[in-house]
XYZ file of C-alpha atoms in Angstrom:
378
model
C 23.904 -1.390 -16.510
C 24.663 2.068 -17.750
C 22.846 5.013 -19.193
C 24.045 4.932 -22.335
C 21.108 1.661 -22.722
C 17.947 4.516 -22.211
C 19.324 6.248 -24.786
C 19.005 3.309 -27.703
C 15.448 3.411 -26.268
C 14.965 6.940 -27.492
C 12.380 6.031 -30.415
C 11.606 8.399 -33.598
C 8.414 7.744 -35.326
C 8.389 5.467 -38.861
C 5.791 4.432 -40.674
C 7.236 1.295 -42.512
C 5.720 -1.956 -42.361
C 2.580 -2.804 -40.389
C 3.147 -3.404 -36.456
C 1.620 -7.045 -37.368
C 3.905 -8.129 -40.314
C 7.124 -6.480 -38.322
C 6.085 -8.720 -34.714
C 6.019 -11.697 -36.218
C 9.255 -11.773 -38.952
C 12.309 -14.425 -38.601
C 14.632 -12.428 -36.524
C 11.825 -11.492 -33.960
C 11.078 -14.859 -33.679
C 14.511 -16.469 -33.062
C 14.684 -13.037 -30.302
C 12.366 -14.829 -28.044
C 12.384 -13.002 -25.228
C 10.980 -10.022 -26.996
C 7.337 -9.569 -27.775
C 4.605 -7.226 -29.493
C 3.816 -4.324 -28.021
C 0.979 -1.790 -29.320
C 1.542 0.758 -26.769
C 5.258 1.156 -28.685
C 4.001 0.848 -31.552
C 0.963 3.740 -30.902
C 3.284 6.032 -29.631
C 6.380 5.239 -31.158
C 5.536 3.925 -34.812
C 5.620 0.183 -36.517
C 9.536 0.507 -36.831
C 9.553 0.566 -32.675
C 6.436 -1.956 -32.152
C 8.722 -4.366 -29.531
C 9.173 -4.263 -26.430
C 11.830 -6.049 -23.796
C 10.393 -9.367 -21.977
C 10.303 -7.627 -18.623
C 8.285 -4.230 -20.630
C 11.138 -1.565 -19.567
C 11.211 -0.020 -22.649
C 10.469 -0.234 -27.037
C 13.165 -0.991 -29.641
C 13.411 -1.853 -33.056
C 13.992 -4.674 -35.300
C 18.036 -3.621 -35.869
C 18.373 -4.170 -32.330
C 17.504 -7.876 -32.016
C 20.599 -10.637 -31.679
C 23.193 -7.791 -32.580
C 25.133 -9.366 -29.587
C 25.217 -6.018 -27.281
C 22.510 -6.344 -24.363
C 19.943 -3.421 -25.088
C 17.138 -4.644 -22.569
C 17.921 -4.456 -18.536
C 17.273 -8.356 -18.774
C 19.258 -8.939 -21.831
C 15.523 -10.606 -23.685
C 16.658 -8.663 -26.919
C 19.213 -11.494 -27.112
C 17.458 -14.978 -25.624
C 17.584 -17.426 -28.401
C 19.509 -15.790 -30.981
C 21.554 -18.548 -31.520
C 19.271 -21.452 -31.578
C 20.284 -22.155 -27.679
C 18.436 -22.641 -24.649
C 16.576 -19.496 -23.551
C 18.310 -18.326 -20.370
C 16.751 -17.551 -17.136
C 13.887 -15.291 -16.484
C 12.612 -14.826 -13.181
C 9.608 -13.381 -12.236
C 11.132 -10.218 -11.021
C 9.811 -7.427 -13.422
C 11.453 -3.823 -14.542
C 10.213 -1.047 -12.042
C 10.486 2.504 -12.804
C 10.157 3.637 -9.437
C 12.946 1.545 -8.127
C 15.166 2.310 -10.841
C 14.618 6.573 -9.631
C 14.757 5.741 -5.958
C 17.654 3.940 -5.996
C 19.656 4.009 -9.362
C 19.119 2.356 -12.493
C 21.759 -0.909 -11.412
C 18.157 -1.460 -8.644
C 15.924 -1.787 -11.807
C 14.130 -4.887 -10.687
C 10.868 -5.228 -8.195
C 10.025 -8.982 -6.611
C 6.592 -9.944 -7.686
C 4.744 -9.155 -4.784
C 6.302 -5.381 -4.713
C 8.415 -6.057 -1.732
C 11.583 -5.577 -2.662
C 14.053 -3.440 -5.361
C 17.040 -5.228 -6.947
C 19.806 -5.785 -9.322
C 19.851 -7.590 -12.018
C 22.955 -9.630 -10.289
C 20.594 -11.514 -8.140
C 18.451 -12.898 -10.740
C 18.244 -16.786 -10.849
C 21.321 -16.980 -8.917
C 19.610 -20.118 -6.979
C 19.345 -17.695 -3.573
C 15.801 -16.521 -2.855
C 16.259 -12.586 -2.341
C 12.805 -12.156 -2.630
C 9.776 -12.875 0.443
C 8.061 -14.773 -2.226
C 10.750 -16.278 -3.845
C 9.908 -14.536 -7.545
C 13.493 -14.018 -8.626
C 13.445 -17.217 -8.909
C 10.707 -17.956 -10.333
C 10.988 -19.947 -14.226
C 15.034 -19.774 -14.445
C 15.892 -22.290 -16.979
C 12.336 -23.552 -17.301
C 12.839 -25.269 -13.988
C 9.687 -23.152 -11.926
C 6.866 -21.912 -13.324
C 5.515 -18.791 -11.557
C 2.892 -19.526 -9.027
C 1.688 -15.930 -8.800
C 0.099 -16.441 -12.353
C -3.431 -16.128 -12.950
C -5.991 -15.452 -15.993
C -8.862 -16.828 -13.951
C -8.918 -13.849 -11.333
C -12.864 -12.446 -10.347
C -14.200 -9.637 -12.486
C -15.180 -7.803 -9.458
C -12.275 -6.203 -8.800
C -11.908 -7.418 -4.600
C -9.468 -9.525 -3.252
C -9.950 -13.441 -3.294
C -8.705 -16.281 -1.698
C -5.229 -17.949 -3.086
C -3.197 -20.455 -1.724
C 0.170 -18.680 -2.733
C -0.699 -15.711 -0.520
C -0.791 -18.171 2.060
C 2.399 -19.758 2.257
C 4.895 -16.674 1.319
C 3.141 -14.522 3.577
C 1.854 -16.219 6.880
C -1.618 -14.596 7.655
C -2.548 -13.477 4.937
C -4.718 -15.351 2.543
C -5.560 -13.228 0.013
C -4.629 -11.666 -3.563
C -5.115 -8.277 -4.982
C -6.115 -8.310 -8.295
C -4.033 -7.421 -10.793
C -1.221 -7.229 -8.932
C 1.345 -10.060 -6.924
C 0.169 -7.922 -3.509
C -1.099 -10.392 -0.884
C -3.829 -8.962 1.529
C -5.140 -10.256 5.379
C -9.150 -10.377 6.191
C -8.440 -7.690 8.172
C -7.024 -5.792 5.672
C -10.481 -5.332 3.889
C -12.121 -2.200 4.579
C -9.956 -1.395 7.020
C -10.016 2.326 5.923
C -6.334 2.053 3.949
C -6.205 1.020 0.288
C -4.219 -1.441 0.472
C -4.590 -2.854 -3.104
C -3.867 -0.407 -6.005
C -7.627 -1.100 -7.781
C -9.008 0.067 -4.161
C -10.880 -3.394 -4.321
C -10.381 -4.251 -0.814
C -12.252 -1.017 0.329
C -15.241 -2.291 -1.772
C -18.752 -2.972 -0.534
C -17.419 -1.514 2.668
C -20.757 0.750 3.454
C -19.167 3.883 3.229
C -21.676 7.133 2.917
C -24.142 5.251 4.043
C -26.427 6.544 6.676
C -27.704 3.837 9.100
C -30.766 4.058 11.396
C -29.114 6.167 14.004
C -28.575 8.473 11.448
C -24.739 8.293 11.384
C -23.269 7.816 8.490
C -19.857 6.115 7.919
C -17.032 8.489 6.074
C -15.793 7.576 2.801
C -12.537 9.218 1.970
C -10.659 6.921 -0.035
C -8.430 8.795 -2.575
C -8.501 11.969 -1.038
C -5.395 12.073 1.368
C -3.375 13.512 -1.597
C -4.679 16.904 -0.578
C -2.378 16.784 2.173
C -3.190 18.044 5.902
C -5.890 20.034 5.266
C -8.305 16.962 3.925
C -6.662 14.617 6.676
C -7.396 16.888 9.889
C -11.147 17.194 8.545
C -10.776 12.819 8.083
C -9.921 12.650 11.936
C -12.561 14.771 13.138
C -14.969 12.973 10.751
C -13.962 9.595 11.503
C -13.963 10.734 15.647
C -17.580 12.019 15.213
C -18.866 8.644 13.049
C -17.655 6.253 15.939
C -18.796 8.795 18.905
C -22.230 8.508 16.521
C -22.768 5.089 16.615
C -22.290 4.812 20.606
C -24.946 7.984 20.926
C -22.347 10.042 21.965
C -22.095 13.764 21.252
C -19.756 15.501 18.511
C -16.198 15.984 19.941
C -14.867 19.873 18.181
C -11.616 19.699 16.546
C -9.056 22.395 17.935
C -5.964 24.190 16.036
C -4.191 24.918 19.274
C -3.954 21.217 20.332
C -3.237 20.042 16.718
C -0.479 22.028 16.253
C 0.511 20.090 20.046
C -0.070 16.918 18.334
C 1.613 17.291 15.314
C 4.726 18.811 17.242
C 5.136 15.311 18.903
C 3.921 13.410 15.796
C 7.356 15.125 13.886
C 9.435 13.936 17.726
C 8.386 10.406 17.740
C 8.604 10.248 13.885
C 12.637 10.814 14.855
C 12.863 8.957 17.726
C 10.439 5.848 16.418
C 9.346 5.849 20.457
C 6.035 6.533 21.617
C 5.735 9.900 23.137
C 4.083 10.989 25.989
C 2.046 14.500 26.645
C 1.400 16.583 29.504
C -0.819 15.604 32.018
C -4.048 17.901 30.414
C -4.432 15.429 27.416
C -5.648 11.897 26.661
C -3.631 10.789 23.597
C -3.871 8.092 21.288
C -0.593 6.850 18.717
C -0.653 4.943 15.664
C 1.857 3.493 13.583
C 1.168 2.382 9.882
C 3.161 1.829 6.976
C 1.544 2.215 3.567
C 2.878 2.298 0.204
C 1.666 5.886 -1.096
C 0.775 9.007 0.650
C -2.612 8.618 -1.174
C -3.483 5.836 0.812
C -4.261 6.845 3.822
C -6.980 8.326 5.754
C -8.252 9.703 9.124
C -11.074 6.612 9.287
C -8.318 4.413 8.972
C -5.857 5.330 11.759
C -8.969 6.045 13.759
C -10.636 2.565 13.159
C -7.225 1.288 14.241
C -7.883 2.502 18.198
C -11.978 1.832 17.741
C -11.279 -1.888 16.508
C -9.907 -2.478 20.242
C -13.675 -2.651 21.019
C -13.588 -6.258 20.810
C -11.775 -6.474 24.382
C -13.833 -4.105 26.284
C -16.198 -5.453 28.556
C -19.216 -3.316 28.733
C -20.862 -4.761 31.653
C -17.594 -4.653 33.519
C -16.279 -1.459 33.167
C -12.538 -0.502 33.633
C -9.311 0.801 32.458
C -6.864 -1.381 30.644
C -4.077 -0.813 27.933
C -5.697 -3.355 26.284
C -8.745 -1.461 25.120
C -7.313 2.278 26.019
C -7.351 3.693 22.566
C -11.104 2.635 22.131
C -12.024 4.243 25.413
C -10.829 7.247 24.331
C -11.983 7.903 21.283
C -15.872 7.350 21.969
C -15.380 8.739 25.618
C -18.393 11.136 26.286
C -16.796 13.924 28.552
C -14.030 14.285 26.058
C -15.061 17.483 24.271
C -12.224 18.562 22.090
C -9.615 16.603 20.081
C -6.499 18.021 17.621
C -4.661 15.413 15.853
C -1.074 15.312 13.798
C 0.619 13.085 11.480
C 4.184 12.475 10.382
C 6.508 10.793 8.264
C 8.756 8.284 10.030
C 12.585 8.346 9.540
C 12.023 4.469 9.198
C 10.397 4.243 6.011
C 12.163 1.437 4.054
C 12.103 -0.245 0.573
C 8.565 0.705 -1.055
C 6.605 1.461 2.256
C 6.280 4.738 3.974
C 5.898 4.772 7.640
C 3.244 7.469 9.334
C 3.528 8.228 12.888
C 0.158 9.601 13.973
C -1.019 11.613 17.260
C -4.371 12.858 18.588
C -4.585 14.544 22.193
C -7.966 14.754 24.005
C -9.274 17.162 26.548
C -10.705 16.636 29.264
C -8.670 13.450 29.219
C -10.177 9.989 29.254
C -9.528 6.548 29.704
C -7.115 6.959 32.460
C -6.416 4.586 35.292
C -7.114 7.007 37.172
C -10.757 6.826 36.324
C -13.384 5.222 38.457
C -15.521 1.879 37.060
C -18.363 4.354 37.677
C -16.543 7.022 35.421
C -16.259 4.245 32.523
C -19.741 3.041 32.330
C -20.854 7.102 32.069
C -18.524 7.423 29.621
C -18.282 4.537 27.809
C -21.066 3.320 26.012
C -22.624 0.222 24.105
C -23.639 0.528 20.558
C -27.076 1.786 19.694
């Protein structure tokens, strides 16, 4: 696929017949893989108003069954002939893919997952987790990701397709082929685009202890600054809730933190600190910077809860990263975050640190030490 196709895309404005009358002539028609498009035809005028099957870009009438391939998937060209309309997979045209890695990887599976050429399309071999390049080649599969009956409240919801192309996970974003777990829902990260699984989630609410539970969805774009004061917050909710006091945030031990956050990011191995700090590590890959946030690596070490047996306290690696965060004699806290050499395909991978003093959680501790330290919810 060369450049030289963008530039037939370049559209100059013409008034000439309506968008209507010009969608819906002969040679439109016998193009069938082409369709109406009112965005082209807004920006671009009535003489521009189609736009390739897979949407990648708007072209004109003259352009239609002239035998030269104008869209990436060739729709400019389906059924000129009166033959059978050739494959088209569910795959669509993605922008992004096409800058990260060249224009010939113009192509995005249906769930997101995974850039490719236009080679693999309908070539019987699934290249995709959920199979969509496969998806409707001549007429043979119809797309299972489809649905006009999704819920008008914008959260995720159960589907069975989510279920068997990605084991554990049982539901769909809408809007979007993006397949979500329970656990995925208000778990602190967006994790679909419409931020619909971080709905109804309670954040900036104040409960009857007073504390009130951080929101700071969409906010991470503001880079360090907004996530150091999201780690402190998110610290001080969960210390809250457990009636323990504040922990302070500290420059000195964040710029500690961060300088082994940027190590293990190159290395990918869990680091270790001196001896004067309880730490805590997360790993999480996301697909923007903007969707992250200090209450969700944090609520990744609380959620460890569920294993810790209050009326047996003790250390374990099991539970560790709880521990830690809501332990009582831990007074200060400095946290860093990095971005891990691993980061593959669409995802980014973030490498975060926090380091505690005094230090918690410890085997060396005593039981007695844990039950001081460690307490119930209110």
């Amino acid at each position: 696929m060369q450049f030289i196709l963008l530039i037939v895309w370049m559209l100059v404005f013409n008034a000439e017949s309506s968008p209507k009358v010009f969608a819906e002539n002969d040679r439109a028609r016998r193009a069938s893989g082409v369709k109406y498009n009112e965005k082209c035809a807004l920006y671009h005028g009535p003489k521009y108003s189609l736009s390739c099957a897979d949407g990648s870009g708007c072209l004109g009438e003259d352009l239609l069954c002239d035998n030269f391939k104008n869209c990436p998937d060739g729709s400019d060209e389906y059924g000129c002939q009166g033959e059978e309309q050739p494959l088209r997979s569910g795959a669509k045209y993605s922008e992004e893919c096409a800058l990260k890695y060249g224009i010939e990887y113009s192509y995005i599976c249906a769930d997101d997952s995974v850039c490719l050429t236009e080679s693999v399309l309908c070539d019987n071999f699934e290249n995709c987790p959920d199979g969509s390049d496969e998806f409707g080649c001549h007429g043979e599969r119809p797309d299972p990701w489809n649905n006009e009956d999704e819920p008008k409240d914008g959260k995720p919801y159960e589907f069975n397709q989510c279920r068997l192309v990605f084991p554990g996970t049982q539901l769909k974003c809408v809007g979007e082929n993006r397949c979500v777990a329970d656990s995925d829902v208000c778990d602190g990260f967006q994790n679909c685009k419409n931020n619909g699984d971080e709905l109804d989630c309670g954040y900036g609410v104040r409960d009857e202890n007073w504390c009130v539970k951080p929101y700071q969805q969409g906010v991470s774009e503001g880079g360090w600054y907004f996530l150091k004061e999201q780690m402190w917050e998110a610290h001080n909710y969960y210390r809250c809730i457990h009636g323990v006091p504040p922990i302070h945030w500290d420059d000195v031990i964040a710029m500690e933190a961060q300088a082994l956050a940027d190590e293990i990011a190159v290395s990918q191995r869990i680091g270790q600190p001196s001896e004067k700090y309880g730490i805590n590590q997360a790993m999480k890959q996301l697909h923007l910077k903007e969707q992250y946030t200090g209450l969700g690596f944090v609520k990744l070490w609380y959620d460890e809860i569920e294993f810790y047996d209050f009326e047996h306290p003790s250390y374990s690696d099991q539970y560790a990263h709880f521990t830690q965060v809501v332990w009582m004699e831990s007074a200060e806290v400095g946290c860093g975050i990095a971005e891990g050499a691993g980061s593959r395909d669409q995802y980014i991978t973030y490498w975060t640190v926090c380091l505690y003093t005094p230090p918690g959680n410890t085997p060396r501790n005593s039981e007695r030490a844990f039950a001081r330290n460690v307490q119930p919810l209110l």
